[in-house]
Amino acid sequence: MGQKKDLTGSEKSKIVRYLAEGCSSLKIAKLLKRDHRTIKRFIQNSQQGRKKRVKKPRRKITAHELRKVKRAAAKMPLATSLAIFQSCNITGVPKSTRCAILRDMAEVRKAERRPPLNKTHKLKRQDWAKKYLKTDFSKVLWTDEMRVSLDGPDGWARGWIGKGQRAPVRLRRQQGGGGVLVWAGIIKDELVGPFQVEDAVELNSQSYWQFLEDTFFKQWYRKKSASFKKNMIFMQDNAPSHVSKYSTAWLARKGIKEEKLMTWPPCSPDLNPIENLWAIIKCEIYKEGKRYTSLNSVWEAVVAAARNVDGEQIKTLTESMDGRLLSVLAKKGGYIGR
């Protein structure tokens, strides 16, 4: 005779229901047309239940140790609970207990991605907004670099921050530090690039203008009409390689000078619409936790994502500038939402 099949989930549910109704194991076996021993075995195993978990005595924390933990949390922002307790030489404390203790004096937060604006920054942002309030932004070429890594965007670290304590600023690495460095521009409804900076080198004045010469000028700008070049305004941020005397003189020789070279306020990535383009591309290349095994593969993903950005999306970004300027003035130079 072949071996009987195990009880199905449906049969187990019926056994529980019949038991609740007061049926005996023998009657349940007849109702389900199953062997009586099978029914009895299931009932016995169910009645045994799980073994009770033995509660281990928790490590007690003294008032002195609590003070040490509080000082360590203040000195080590964004640290893990384990790192904080280890720095105090407190061992044998389970994670649940560490977190419960820390919740009374700290909270888990991300690092700040934008540095705080001081009074000078805010005044310069307001002056910039007033200066360009009547500008035709369809003539502005907005440029920027973006760094992409194999594992995802920088600056997303979480950790414990003492209550009332400000999270430290962790800026995204724009130049250097590995990964792929990408340059691009947007104007009206057109995407310029993206172009890859070879070997993701840190750009200095000379490598910056050489890069622009080999990519932007030779592959895009040179093909434009004289009237287009006459009206175009070139925007770049205040990275050292951008605003050095060497780079400024080189751009001037290319005809990009004075009113054709936009001045840029400090600490103002929120005012550059191309930052929104970077966000679109990063969401695409890192969706569903995607990671990459080579720099070439992540660069190919950037190119593919950029191709999927249509002219209407770019036009929406460039046409948002009037609203951004008004927001800066309304917030008296403060950061605006992007």
mmCIF file of C-alpha atoms in Angstrom, residues 7 21 49 107 121 168 171 236 251 254 259 262 302:
data_model
loop_
_atom_site.group_PDB
_atom_site.id
_atom_site.type_symbol
_atom_site.label_atom_id
_atom_site.label_comp_id
_atom_site.label_asym_id
_atom_site.label_seq_id
_atom_site.Cartn_x
_atom_site.Cartn_y
_atom_site.Cartn_z
ATOM 1 C CA LEU A 7 -2.709 16.581 5.701
ATOM 2 C CA GLU A 21 -17.312 22.001 17.874
ATOM 3 C CA GLY A 49 3.010 24.106 20.607
ATOM 4 C CA GLU A 107 16.880 59.944 16.608
ATOM 5 C CA HIS A 121 24.610 83.674 0.637
ATOM 6 C CA PRO A 168 26.142 67.139 9.555
ATOM 7 C CA LEU A 171 27.725 66.871 0.070
ATOM 8 C CA GLN A 236 28.085 77.108 -14.967
ATOM 9 C CA LEU A 251 35.875 81.034 -22.420
ATOM 10 C CA LYS A 254 35.554 81.573 -27.375
ATOM 11 C CA GLU A 259 26.699 89.181 -20.298
ATOM 12 C CA MET A 262 25.990 84.064 -16.331
ATOM 13 C CA VAL A 302 23.295 56.995 -18.107
#
